[in-house]
Short mmCIF file of C-alpha atoms and ligand atoms in Angstrom, two decimals:
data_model
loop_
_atom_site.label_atom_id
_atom_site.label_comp_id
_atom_site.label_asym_id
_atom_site.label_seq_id
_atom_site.Cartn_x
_atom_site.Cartn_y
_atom_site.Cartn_z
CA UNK A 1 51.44 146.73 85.07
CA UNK A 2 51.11 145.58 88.47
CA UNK A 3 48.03 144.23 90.09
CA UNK A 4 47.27 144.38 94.13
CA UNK A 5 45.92 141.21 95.54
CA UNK A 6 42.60 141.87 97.37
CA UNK A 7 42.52 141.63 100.75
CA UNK A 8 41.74 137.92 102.79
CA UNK A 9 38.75 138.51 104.48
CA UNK A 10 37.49 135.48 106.78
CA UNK A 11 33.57 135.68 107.34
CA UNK A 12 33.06 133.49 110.24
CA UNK A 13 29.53 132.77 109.51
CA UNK A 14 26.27 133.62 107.28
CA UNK A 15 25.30 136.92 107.26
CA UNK A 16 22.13 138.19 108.18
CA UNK A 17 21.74 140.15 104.58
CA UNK A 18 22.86 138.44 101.48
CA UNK A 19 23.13 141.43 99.18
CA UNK A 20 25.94 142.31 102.00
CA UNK A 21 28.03 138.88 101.91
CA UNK A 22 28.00 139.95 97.35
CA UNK A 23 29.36 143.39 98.33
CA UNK A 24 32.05 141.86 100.58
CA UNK A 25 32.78 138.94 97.88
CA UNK A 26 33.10 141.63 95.24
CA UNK A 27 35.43 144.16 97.00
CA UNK A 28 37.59 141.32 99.15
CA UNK A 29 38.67 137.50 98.75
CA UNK A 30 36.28 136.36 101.19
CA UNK A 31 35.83 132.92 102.66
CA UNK A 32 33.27 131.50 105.07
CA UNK A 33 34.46 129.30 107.74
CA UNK A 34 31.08 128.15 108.43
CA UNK A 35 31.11 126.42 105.31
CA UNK A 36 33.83 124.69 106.01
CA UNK A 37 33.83 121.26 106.29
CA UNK A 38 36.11 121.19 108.62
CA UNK A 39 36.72 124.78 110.38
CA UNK A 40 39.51 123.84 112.45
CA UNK A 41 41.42 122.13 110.47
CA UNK A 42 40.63 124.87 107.71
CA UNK A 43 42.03 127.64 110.44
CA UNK A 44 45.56 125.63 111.25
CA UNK A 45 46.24 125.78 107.55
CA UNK A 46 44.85 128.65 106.04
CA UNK A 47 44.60 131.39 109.34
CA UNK A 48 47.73 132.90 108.49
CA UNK A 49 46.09 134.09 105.17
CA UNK A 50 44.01 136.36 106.65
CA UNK A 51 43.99 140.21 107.53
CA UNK A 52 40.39 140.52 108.34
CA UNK A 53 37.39 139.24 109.93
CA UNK A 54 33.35 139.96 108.99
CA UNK A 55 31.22 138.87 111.94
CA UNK A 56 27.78 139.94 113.55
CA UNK A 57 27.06 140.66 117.27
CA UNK A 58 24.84 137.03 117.20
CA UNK A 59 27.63 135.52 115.55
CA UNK A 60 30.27 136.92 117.82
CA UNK A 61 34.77 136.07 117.43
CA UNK A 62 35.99 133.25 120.14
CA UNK A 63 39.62 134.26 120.99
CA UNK A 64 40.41 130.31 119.99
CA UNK A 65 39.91 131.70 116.42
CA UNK A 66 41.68 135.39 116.84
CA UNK A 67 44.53 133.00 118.24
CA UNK A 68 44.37 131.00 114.41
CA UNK A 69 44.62 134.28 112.86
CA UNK A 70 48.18 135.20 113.54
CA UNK A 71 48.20 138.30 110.32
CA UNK A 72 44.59 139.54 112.17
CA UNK A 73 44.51 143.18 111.83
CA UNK A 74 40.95 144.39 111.65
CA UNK A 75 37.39 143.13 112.62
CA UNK A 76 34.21 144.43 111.40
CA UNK A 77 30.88 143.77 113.72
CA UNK A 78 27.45 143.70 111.73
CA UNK A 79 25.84 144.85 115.29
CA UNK A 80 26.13 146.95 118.10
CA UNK A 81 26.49 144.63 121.20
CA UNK A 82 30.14 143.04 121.42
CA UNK A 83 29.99 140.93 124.33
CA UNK A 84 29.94 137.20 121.97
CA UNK A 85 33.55 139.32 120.68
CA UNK A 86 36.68 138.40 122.49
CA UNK A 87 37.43 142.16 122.64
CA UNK A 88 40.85 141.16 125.50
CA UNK A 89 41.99 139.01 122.76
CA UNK A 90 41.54 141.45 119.31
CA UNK A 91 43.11 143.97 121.87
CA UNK A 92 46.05 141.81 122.69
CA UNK A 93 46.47 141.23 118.80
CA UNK A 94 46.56 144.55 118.02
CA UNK A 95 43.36 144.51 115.79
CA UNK A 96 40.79 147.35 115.22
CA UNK A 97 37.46 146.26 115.87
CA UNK A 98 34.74 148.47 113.97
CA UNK A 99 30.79 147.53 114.76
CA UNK A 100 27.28 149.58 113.73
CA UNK A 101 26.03 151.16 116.85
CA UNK A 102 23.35 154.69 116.14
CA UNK A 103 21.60 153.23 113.06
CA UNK A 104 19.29 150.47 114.62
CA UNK A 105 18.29 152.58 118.01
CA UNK A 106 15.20 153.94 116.11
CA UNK A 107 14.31 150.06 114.78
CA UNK A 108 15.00 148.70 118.47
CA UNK A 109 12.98 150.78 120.17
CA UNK A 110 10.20 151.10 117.89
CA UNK A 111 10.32 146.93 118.95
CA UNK A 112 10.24 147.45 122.95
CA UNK A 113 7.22 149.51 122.35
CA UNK A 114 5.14 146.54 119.44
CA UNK A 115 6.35 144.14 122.52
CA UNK A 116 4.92 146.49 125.08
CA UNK A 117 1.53 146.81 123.39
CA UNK A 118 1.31 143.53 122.07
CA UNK A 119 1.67 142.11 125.38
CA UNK A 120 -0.43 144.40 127.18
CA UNK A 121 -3.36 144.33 124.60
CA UNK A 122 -2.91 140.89 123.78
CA UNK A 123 -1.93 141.64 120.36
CA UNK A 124 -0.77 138.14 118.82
CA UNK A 125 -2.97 135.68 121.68
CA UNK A 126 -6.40 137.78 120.03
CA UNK A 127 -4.70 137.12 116.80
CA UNK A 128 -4.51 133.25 117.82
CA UNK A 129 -7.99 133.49 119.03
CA UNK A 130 -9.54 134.82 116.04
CA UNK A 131 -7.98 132.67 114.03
CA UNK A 132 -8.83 129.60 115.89
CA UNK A 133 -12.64 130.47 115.80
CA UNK A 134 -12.73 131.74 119.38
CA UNK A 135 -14.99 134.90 118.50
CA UNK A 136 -18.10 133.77 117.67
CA UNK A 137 -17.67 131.18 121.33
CA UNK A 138 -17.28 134.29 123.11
CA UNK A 139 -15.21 137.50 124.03
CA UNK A 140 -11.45 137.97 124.20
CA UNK A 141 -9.90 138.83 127.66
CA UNK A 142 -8.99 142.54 128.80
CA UNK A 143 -6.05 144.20 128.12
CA UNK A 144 -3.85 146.70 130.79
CA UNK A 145 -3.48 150.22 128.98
CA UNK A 146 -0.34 151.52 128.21
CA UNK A 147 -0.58 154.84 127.79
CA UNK A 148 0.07 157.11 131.53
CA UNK A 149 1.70 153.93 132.64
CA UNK A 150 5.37 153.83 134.26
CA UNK A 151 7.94 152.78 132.15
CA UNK A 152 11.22 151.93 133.87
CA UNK A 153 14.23 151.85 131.09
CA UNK A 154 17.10 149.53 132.64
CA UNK A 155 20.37 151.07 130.51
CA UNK A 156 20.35 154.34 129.28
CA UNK A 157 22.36 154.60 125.98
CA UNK A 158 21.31 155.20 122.60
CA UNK A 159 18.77 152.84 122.29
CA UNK A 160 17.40 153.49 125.94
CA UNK A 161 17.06 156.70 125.11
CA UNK A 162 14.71 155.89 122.09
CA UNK A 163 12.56 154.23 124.18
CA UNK A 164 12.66 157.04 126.35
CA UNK A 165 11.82 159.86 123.62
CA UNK A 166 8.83 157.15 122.50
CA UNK A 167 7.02 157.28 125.96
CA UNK A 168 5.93 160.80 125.90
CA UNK A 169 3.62 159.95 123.24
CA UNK A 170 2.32 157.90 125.48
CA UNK A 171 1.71 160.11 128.49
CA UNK A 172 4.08 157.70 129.98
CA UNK A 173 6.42 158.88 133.16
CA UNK A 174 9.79 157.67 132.29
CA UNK A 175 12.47 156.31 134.95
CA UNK A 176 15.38 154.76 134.58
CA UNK A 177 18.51 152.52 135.84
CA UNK A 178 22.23 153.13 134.76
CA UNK A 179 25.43 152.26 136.39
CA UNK A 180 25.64 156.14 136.35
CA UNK A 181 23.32 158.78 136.04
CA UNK A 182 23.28 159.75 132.26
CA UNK A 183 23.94 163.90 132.33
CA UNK A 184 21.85 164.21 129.23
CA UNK A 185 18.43 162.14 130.64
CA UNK A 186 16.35 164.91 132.11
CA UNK A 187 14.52 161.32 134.09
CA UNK A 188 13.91 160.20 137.04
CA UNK A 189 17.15 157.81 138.00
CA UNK A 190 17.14 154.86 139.94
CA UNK A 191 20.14 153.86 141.79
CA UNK A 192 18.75 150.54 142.46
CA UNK A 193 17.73 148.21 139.96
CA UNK A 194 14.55 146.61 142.43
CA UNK A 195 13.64 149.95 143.34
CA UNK A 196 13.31 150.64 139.43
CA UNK A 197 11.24 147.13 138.92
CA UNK A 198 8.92 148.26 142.02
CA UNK A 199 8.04 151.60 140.65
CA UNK A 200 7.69 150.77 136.85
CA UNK A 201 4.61 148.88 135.48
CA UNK A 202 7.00 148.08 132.27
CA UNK A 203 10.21 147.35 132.90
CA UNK A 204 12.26 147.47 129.20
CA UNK A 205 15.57 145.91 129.29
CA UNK A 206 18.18 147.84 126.62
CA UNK A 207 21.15 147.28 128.92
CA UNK A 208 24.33 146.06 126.86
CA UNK A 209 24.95 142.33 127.29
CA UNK A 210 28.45 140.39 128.84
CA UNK A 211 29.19 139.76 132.07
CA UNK A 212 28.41 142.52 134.49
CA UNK A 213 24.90 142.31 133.35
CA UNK A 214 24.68 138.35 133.53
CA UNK A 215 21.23 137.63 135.57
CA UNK A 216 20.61 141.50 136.71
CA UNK A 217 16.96 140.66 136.35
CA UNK A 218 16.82 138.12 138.87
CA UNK A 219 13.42 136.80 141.35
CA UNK A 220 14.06 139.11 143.22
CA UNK A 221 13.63 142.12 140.14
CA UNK A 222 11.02 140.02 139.19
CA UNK A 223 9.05 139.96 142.64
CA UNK A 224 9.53 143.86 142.80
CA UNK A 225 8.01 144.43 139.50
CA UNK A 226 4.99 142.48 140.44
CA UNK A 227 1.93 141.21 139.23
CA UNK A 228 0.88 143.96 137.17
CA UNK A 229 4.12 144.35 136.06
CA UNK A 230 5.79 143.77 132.53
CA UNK A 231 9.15 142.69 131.93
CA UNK A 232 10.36 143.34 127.69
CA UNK A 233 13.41 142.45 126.78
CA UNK A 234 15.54 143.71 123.68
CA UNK A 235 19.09 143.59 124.99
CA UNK A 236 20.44 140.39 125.49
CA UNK A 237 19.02 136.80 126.82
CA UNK A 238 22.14 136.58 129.50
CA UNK A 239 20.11 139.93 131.24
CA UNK A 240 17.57 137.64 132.65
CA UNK A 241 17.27 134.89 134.58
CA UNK A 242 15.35 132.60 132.41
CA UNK A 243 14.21 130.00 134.69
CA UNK A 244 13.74 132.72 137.62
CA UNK A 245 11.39 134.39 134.36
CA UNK A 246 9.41 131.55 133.64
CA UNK A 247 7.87 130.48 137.31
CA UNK A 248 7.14 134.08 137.63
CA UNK A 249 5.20 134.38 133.96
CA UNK A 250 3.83 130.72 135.30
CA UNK A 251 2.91 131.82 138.77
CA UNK A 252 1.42 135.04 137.70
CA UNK A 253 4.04 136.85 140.27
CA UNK A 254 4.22 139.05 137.32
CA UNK A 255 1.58 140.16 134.23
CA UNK A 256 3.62 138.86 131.60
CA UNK A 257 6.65 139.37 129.00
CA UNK A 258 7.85 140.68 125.46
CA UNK A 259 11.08 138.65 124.30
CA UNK A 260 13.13 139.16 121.53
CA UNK A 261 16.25 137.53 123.36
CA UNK A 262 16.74 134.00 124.76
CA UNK A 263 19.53 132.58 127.04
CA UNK A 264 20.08 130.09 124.68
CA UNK A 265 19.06 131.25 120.81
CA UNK A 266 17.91 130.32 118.72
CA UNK A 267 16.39 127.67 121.59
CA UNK A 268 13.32 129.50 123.53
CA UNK A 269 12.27 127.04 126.40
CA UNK A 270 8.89 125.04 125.69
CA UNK A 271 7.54 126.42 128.84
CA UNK A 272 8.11 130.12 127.94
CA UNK A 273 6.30 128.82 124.33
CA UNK A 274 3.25 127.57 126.55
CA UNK A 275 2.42 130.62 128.13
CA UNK A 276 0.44 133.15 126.47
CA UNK A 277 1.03 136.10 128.50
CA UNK A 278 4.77 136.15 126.67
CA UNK A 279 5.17 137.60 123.10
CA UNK A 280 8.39 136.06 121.26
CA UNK A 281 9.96 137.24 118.44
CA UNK A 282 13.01 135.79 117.24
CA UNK A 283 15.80 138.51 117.96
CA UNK A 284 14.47 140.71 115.10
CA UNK A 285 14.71 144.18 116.98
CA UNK A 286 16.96 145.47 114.39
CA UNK A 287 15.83 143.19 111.50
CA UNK A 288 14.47 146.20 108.96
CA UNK A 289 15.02 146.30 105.13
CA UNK A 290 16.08 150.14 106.29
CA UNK A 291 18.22 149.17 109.21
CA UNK A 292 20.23 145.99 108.23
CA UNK A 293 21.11 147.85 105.10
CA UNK A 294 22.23 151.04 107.24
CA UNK A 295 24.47 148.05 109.35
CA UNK A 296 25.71 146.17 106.17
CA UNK A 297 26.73 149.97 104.90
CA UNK A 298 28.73 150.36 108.18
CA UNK A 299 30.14 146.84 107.95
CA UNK A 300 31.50 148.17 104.45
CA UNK A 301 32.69 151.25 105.43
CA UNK A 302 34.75 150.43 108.14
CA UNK A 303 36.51 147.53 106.26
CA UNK A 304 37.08 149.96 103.32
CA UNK A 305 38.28 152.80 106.08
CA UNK A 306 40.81 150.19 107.55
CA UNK A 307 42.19 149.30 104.43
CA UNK A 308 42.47 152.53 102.96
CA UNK A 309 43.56 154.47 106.48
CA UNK A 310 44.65 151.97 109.09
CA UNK A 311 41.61 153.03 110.84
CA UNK A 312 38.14 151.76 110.97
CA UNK A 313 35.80 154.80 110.76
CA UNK A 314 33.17 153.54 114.09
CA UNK A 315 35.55 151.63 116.71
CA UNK A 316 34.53 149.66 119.43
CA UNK A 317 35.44 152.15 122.42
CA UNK A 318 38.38 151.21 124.08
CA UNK A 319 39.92 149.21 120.81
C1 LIG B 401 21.36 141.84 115.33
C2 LIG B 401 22.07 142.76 117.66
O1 LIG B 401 20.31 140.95 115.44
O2 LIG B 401 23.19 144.71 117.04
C3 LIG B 401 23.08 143.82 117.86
O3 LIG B 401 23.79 143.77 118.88
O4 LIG B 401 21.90 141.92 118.48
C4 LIG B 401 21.18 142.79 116.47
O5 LIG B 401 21.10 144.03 115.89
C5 LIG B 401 22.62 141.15 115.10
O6 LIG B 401 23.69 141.99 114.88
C6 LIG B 401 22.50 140.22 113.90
O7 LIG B 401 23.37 139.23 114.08
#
């Protein structure tokens, strides 16, 4: 009888669903690199052991450690964004790259819209208020409506297009900004990203992250969208200009902001935390019992396509 040794699969750090990192430990020999002592050393002696890698899009895969893994055949993202994944250098090394785009676009944009109405309404700051007593001193502030408002969607993919399909619910006129007009969005387009921000009275940010999006959202997107306006953000931190964000949350140059992406997570500046026209959630857009399992099911599959096919079953385009 002969047995097959199970494939060397590297996880480069925790992931996000623990039922997922059993399923991986009970189909592969897996080992964590964050919980190594010492990862680099742990890479210059055991890299060459390894045909795969398990990462998420938070996570991400520096080429320094693609460049450890000489025997690196295939990656599998727990995400859809890829830009913390040196994509050049898993190219170069001749390694399919699988990641979970489609199932989280219903959880993400259900989020731009609880960060759109929480803001607006003042969803969480009445919550603070009631809890600190406030009611019985006196009333809460008004809210802006949301519903026949403009909403300007700045990347129209899958999950843009979520948002998009939410709005009419809303009574909401929909625009939105692409590098190219998207054939299948019956919407208004924007060529220019400031002439978006100027027309919209919610601005939603679903735009994929890296760098040709670094700092799109600038002062000067900011100053266009205005003091009514509402920036929400559920793409990546890098969109924004963070400091540019804050003096214009501080100096009221715009209403306020729903965050669930920082420059720097998991670090959110104390001076966004002081302001209470921003809501902030901690990059949970996705985070669903229903959606991370859908991801940790893709994570699976493609590792099990790979090893069965050569092929992962959802590639990165262009890998
Ligand atoms: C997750 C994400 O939070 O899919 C993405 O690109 O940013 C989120 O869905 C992430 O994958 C978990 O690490």
């Amino acid at each position: 009888m002969t047995t097959t040794a199970l494939p060397r699969i590297l996880q480069i750090g925790r992931l996000p669903l623990p039922a997922l990192e059993a399923e991986l430990a009970a189909r592969y020999n897996v080992t964590c690199l964050s919980d190594q002592p010492d990862p680099a050393g742990f890479l210059a002696l055991h890299g060459a052991e390894f045909s795969g890698v398990v990462t998420t899009a938070s996570i991400g895969l520096k080429g320094e450690v693609i460049a450890a893994l000489p025997h690196l055949q295939v990656i599998s993202s727990f995400g859809v964004g890829f830009d913390a994944l040196d994509i050049d250098a898993a190219k170069a090394r001749g390694a399919q790259v699988g990641y979970t785009p489609g199932v989280l676009n219903d959880c993400v944009a259900d989020m731009a819209f609880a960060l759109m109405l929480d803001v607006s309404r003042g969803i969480a700051a009445s919550d603070r208020f009631v809890r600190r007593g406030a009611w019985t001193q006196g009333r809460f502030a008004l809210g802006s409506r949301v519903s026949g408002k403009r909403l300007g969607i700045v990347g129209m993919g899958r999950i843009g297009e979520a948002v998009a399909d939410r709005a009419s619910g809303f009574r909401m006129e929909v625009g939105y900004h692409n590098r190219r007009r998207n054939p299948d969005a019956a919407l208004q387009y924007f060529e220019s990203l400031t002439a978006l921000a100027g027309w919209a009275d919610y601005l939603v940010l679903t735009v994929a992250g890296g760098p040709a999006t670094r700092h799109m959202v600038d002062r000067a997107v900011l100053d266009a969208l205005g003091p009514q306006g509402f920036l929400i953000n559920v793409a990546r931190g890098s969109v924004v200009d963070e400091a540019a964000l804050i003096s214009a949350l501080a100096e009221g140059r715009i209403a306020g902001a729903g965050l669930d992406v920082f420059e720097d997570e998991p670090q959110v500046p104390a001076a966004l935390m002081a302001l209470d026209n921003v809501v902030l959630t901690p990059h949970t857009a996705s985070a669903t019992h229903e959606t991370r399992r859908a991801m940790a099911d893709l994570v699976l599959t493609n590792l099990a396509s790979f090893y069965a096919t050569g092929s992962v079953s959802v590639p990165v385009p262009g890998t």
